[in-house]
PDB file of C-alpha atoms in Angstrom:
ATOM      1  CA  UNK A   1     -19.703 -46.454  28.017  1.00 76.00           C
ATOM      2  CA  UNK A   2     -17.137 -49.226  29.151  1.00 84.00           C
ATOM      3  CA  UNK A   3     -13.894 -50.479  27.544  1.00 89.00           C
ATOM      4  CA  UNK A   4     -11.177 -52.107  29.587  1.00 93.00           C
ATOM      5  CA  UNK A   5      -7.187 -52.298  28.561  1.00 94.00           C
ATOM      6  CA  UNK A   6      -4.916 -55.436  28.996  1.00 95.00           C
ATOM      7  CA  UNK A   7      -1.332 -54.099  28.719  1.00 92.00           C
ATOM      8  CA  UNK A   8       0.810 -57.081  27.366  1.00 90.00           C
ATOM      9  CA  UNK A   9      -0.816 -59.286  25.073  1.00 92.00           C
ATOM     10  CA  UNK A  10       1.698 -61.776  25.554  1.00 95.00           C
ATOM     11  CA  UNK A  11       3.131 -62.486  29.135  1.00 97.00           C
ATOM     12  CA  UNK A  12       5.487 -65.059  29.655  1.00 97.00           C
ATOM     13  CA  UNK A  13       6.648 -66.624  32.883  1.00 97.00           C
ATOM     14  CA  UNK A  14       8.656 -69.164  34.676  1.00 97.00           C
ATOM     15  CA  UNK A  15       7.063 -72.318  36.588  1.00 97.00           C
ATOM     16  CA  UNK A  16       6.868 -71.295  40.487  1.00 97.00           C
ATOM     17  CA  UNK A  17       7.121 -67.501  39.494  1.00 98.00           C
ATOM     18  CA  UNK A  18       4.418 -64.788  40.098  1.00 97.00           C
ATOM     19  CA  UNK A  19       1.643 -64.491  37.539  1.00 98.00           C
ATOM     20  CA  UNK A  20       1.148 -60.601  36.985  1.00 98.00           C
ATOM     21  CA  UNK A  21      -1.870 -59.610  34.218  1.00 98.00           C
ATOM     22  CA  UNK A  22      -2.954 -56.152  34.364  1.00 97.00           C
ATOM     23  CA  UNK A  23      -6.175 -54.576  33.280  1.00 97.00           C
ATOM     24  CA  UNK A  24      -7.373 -50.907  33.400  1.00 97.00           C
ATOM     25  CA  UNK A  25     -11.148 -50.135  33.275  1.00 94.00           C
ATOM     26  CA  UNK A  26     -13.161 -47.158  32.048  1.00 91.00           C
ATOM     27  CA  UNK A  27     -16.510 -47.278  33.374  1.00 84.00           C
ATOM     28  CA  UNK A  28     -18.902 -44.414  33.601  1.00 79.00           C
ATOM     29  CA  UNK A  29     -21.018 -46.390  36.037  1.00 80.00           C
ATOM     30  CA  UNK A  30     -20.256 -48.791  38.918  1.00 81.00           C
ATOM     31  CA  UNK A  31     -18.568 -51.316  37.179  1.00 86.00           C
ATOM     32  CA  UNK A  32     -19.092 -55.116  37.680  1.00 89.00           C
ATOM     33  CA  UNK A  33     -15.624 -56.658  36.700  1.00 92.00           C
ATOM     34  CA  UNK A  34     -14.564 -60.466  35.766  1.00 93.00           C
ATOM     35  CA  UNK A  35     -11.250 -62.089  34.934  1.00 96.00           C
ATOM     36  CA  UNK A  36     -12.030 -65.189  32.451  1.00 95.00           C
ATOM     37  CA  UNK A  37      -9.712 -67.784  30.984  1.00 95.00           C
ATOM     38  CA  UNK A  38     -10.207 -69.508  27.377  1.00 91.00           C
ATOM     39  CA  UNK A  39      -7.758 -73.129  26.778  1.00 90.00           C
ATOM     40  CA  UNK A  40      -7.339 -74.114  23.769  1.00 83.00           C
ATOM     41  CA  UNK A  41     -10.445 -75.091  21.596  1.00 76.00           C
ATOM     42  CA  UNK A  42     -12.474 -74.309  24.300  1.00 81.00           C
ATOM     43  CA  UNK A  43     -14.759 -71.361  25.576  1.00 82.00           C
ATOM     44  CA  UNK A  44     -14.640 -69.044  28.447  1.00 88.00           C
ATOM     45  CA  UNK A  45     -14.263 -69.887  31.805  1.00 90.00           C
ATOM     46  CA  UNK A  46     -15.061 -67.603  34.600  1.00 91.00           C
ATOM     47  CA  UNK A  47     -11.885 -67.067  37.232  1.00 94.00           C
ATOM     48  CA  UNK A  48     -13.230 -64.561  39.444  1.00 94.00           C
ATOM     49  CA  UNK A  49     -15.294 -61.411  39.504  1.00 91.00           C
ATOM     50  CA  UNK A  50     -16.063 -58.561  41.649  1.00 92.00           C
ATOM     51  CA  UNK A  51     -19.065 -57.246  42.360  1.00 88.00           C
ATOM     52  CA  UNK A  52     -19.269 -55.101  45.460  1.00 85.00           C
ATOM     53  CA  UNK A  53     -18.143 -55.295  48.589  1.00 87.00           C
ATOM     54  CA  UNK A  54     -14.132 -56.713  49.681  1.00 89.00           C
ATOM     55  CA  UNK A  55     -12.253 -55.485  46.670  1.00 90.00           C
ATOM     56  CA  UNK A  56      -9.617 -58.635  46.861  1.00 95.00           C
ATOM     57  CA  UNK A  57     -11.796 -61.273  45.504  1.00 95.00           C
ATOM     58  CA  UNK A  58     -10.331 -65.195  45.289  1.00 96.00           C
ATOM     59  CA  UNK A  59     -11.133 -66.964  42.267  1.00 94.00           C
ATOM     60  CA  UNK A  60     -10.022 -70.711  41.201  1.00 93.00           C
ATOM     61  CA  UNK A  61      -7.321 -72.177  40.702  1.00 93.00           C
ATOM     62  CA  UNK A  62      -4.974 -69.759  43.291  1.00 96.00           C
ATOM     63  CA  UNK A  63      -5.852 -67.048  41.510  1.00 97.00           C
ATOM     64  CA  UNK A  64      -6.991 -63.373  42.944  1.00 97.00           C
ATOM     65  CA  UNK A  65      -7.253 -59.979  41.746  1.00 97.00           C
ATOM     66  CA  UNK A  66      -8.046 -56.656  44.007  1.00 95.00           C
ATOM     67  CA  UNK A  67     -10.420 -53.966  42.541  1.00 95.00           C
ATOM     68  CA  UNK A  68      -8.690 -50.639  43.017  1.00 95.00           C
ATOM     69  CA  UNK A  69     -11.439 -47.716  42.426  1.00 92.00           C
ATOM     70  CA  UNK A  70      -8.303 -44.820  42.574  1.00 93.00           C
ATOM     71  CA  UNK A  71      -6.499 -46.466  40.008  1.00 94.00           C
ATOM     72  CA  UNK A  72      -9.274 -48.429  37.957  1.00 95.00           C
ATOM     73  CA  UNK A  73      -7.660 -51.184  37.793  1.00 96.00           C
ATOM     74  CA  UNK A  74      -8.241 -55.033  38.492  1.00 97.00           C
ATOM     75  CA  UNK A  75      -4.941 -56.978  38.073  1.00 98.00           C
ATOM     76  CA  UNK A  76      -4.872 -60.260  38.183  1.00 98.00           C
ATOM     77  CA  UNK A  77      -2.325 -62.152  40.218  1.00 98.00           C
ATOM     78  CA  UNK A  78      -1.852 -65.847  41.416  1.00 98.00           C
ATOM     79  CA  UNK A  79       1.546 -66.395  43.868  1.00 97.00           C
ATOM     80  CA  UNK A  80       3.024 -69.450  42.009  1.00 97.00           C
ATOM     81  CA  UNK A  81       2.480 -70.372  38.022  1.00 97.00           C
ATOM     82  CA  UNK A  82       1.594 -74.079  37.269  1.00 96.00           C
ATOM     83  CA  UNK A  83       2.291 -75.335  33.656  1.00 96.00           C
ATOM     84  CA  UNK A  84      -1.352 -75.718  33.303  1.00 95.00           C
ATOM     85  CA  UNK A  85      -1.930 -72.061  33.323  1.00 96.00           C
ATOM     86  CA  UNK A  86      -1.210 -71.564  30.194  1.00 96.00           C
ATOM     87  CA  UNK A  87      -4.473 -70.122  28.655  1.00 96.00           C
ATOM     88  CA  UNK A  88      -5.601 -66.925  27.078  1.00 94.00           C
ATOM     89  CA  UNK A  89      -6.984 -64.364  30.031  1.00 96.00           C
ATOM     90  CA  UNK A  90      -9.866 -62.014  29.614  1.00 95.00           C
ATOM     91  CA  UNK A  91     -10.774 -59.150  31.265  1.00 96.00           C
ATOM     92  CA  UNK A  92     -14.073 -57.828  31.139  1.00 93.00           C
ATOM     93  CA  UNK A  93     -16.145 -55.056  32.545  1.00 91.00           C
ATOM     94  CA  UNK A  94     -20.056 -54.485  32.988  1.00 86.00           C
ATOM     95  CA  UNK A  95     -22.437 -52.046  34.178  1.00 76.00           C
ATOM     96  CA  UNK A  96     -23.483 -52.896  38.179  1.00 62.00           C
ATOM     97  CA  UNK A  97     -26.809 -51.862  37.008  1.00 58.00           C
ATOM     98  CA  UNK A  98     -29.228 -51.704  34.042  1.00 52.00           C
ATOM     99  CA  UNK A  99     -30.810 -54.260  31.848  1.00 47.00           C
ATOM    100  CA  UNK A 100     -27.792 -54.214  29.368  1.00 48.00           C
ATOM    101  CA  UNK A 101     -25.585 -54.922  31.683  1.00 63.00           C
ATOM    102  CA  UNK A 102     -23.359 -55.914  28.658  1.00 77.00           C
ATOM    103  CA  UNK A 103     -19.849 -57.503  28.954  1.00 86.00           C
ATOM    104  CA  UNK A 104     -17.332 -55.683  27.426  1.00 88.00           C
ATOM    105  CA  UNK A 105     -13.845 -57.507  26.971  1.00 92.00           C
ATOM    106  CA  UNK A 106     -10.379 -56.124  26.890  1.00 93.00           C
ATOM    107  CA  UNK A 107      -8.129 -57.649  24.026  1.00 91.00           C
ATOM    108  CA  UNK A 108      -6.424 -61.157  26.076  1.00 94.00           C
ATOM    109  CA  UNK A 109      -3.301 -61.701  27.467  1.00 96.00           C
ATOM    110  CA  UNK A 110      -1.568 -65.302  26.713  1.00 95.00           C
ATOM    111  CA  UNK A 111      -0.244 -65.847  29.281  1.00 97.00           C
ATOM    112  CA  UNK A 112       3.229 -68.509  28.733  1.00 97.00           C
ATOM    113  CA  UNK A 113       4.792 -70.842  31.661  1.00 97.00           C
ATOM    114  CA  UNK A 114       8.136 -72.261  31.319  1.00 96.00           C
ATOM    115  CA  UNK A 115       9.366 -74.918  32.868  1.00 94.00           C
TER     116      UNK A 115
ATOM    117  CA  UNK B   1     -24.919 -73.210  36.664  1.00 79.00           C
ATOM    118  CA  UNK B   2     -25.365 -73.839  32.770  1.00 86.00           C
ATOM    119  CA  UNK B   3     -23.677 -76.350  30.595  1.00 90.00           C
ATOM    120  CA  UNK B   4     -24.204 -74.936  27.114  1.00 93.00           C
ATOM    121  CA  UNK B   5     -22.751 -76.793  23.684  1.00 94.00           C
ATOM    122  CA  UNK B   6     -22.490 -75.775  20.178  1.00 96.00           C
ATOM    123  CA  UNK B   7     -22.802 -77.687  16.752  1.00 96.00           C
ATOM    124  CA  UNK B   8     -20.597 -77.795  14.525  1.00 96.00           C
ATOM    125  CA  UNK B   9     -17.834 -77.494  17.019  1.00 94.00           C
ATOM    126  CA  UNK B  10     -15.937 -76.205  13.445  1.00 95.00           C
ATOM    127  CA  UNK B  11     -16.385 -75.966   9.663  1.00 97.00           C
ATOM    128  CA  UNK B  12     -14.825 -75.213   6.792  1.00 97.00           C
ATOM    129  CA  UNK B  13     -16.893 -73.161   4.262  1.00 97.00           C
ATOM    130  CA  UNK B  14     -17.110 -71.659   0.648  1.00 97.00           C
ATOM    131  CA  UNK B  15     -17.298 -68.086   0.222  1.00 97.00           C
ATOM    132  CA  UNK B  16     -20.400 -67.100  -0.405  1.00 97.00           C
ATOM    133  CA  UNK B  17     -22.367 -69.933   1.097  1.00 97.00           C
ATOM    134  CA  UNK B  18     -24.184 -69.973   4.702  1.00 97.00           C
ATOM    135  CA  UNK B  19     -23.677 -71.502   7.990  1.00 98.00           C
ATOM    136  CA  UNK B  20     -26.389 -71.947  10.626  1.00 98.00           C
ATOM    137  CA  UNK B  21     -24.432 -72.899  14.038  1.00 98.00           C
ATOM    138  CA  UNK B  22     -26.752 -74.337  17.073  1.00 98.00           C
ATOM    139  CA  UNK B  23     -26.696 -73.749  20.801  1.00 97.00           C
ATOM    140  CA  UNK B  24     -28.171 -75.500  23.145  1.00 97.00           C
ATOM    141  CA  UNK B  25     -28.529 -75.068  26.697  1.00 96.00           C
ATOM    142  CA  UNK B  26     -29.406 -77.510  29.681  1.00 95.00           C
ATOM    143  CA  UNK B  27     -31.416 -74.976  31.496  1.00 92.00           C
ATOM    144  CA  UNK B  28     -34.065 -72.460  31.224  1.00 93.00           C
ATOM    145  CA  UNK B  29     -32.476 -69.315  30.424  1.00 90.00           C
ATOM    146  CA  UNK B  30     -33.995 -65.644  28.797  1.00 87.00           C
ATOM    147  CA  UNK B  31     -30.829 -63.925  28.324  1.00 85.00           C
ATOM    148  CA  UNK B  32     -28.552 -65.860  25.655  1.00 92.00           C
ATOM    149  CA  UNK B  33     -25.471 -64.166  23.677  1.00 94.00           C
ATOM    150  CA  UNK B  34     -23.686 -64.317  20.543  1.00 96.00           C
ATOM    151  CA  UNK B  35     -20.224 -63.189  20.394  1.00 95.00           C
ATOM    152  CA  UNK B  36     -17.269 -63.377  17.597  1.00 95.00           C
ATOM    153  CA  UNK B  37     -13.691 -63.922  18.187  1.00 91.00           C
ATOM    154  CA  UNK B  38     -11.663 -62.663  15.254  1.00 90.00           C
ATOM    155  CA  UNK B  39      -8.553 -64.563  14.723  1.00 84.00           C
ATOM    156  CA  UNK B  40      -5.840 -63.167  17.967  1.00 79.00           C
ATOM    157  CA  UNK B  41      -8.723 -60.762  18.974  1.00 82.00           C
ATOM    158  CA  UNK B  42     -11.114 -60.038  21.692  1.00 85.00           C
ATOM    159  CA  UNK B  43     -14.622 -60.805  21.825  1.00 90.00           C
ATOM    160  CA  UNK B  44     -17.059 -58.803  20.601  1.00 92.00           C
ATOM    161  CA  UNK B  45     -20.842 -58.990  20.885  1.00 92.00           C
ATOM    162  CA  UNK B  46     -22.608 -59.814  17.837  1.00 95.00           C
ATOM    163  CA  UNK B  47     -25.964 -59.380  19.139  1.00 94.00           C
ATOM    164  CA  UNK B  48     -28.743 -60.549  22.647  1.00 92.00           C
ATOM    165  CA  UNK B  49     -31.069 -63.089  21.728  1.00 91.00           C
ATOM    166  CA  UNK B  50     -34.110 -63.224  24.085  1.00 84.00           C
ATOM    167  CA  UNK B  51     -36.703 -65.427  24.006  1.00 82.00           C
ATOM    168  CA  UNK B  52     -40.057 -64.288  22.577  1.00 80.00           C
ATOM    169  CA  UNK B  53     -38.482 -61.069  20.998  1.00 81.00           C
ATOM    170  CA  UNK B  54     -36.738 -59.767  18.142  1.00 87.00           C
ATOM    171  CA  UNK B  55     -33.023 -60.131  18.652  1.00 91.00           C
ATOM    172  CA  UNK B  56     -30.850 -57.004  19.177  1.00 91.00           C
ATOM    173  CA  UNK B  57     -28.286 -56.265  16.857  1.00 94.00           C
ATOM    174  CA  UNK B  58     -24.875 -54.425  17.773  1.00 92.00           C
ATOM    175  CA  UNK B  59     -23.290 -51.650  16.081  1.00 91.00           C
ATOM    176  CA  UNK B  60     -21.847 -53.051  13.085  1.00 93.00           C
ATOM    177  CA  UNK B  61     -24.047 -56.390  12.635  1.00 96.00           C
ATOM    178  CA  UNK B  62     -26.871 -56.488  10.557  1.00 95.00           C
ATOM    179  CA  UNK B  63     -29.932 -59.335  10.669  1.00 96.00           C
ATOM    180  CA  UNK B  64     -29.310 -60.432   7.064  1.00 96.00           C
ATOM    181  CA  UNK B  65     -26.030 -60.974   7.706  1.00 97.00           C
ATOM    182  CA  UNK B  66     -26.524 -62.806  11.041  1.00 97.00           C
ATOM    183  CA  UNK B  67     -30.059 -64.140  11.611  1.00 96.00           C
ATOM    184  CA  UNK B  68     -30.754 -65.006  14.877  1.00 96.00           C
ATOM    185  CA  UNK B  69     -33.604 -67.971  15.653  1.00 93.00           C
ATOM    186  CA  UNK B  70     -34.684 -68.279  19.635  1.00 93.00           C
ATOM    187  CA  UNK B  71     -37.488 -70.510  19.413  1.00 91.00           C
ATOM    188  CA  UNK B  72     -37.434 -71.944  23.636  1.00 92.00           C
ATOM    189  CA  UNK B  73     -35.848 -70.952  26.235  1.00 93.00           C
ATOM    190  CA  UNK B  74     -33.110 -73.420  25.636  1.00 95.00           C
ATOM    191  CA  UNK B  75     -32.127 -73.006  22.105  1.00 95.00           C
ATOM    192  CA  UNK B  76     -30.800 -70.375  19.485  1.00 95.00           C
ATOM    193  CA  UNK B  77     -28.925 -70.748  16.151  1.00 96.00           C
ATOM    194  CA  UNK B  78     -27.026 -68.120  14.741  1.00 97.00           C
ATOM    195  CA  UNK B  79     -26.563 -67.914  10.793  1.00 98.00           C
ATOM    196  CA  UNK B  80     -23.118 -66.313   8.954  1.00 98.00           C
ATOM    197  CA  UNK B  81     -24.939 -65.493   5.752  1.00 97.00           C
ATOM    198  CA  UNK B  82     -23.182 -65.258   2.513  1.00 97.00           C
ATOM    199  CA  UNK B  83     -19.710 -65.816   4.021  1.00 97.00           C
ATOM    200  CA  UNK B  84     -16.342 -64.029   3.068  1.00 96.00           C
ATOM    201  CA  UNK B  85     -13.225 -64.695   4.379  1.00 95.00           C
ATOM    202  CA  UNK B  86     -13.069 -61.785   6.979  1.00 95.00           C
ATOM    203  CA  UNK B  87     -16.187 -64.093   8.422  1.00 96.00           C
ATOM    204  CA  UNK B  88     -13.273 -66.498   9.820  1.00 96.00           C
ATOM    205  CA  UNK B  89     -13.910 -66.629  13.562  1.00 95.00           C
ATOM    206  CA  UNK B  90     -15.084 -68.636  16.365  1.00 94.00           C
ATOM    207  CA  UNK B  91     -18.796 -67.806  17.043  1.00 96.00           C
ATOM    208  CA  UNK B  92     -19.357 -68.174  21.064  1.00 95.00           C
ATOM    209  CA  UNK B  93     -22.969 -69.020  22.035  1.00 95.00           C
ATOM    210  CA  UNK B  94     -23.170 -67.568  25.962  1.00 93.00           C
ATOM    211  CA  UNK B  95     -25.938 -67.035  28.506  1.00 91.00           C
ATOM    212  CA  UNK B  96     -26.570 -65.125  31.765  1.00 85.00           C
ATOM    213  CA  UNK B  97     -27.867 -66.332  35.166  1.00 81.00           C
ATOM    214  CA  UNK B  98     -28.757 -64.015  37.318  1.00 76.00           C
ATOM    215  CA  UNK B  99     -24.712 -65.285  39.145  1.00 69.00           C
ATOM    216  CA  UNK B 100     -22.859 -65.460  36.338  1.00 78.00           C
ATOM    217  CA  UNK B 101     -22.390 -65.509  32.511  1.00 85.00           C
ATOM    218  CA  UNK B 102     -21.746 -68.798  30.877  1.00 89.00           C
ATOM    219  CA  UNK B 103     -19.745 -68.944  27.170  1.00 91.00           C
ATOM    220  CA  UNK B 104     -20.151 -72.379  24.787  1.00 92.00           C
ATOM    221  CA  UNK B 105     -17.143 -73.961  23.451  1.00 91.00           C
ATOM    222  CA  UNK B 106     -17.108 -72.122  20.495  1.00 93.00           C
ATOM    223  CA  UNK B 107     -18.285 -72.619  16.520  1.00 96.00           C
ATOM    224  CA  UNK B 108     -14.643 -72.154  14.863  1.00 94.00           C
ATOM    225  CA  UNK B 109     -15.751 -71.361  11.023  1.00 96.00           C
ATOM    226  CA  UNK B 110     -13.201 -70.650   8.081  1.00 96.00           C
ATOM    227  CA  UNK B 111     -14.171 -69.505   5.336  1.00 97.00           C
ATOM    228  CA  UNK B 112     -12.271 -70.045   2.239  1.00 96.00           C
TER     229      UNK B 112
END
């Protein structure tokens, strides 16, 4: 069984400032894990995942996260916030292996810019 | 990659009536998805649609609520049978490539 944990569901930040989302993962198995991002009226986008190998994986738009097995977490980070990335993130988790390989999403965190 | 759309992009329906919502894909693809997105919620997983089989059904989702068609390879509809308000959501069509899953731009339904 999976589930993953986004703790804020509501993050707000200044333009230029660091973007900070956390996400916590319970994963019986090797997990596979993703960050997506959903604008307005539209549908998922992928950001980044990790799969195996370097745990600090780059993803678009200046964003990163780093897969940390000891404290099952993948937070999501990106150095400087732009006023366009304002969106709704997802975290999700899946099984490395297995034909389910199911996604399993955490609850979004909206993430705010000001100027 | 996969570019995948949805029809109706959003509708406004009667309690008690039925929706059927399309997705189409622009490549050949066996795993497809359908997921709800509850109104300031997550995404759940309503059931897999694979082509040539029986969809699977999730804990909590029933066939005659939400039929499932998968006709091709490209194509699925979903149907939101006999609709109640608590059906209010946006109903995301997705698929999986063996790099990545892809998500549609969404079905937003309310149901009044």
């Amino acid at each position: 069984a999976q589930s993953v944990t986004q703790l804020g569901s509501h993050v707000s930040v200044s333009e230029g400032a660091l973007v900070l989302l956390r996400c916590n993962y319970s994963s019986s198995v090797p997990p596979y894990l993703f960050w997506y991002v959903q604008y307005p009226n539209q549908g998922l986008q992928l950001l980044l995942k990790y799969t195996t190998g370097a745990t600090l994986v780059k993803g678009i738009n200046g964003f990163e996260a780093e897969f940390k097995k000891s404290e099952t977490s993948f937070h999501l980070t990106k150095p400087s916030a732009h006023m366009s990335d304002a969106a709704e993130y997802f975290c999700a988790v899946s099984a490395a292996a297995g034909s389910a390989r199911q996604l399993t999403f955490g609850s979004g965190t909206q993430l705010t810019v000001l100027p | 990659s996969a570019v995948i759309s949805q029809k109706p992009s959003r509708d406004i329906c009667q309690r008690g009536t039925s929706l059927t919502i399309q997705c189409q894909v622009d490549s050949q693809v066996t795993m497809m998805f359908w997921y709800r997105q509850q109104p300031g919620q997550s995404l759940t997983l309503i059931a897999t649609a694979n082509q040539g089989s029986e969809a699977t059904y999730e804990s909590g989702f029933v066939i005659d609520k939400f039929p499932i068609s998968r006709p091709n390879l490209t194509f699925s509809t979903l149907t939101v049978s006999n609709m109640s308000p608590e059906d209010s959501s946006i109903y995301l069509c997705s698929v999986r490539t063996p790099g990545e899953q892809y998500f549609g731009p969404g079905t937003r339904l309310t149901v009044t």
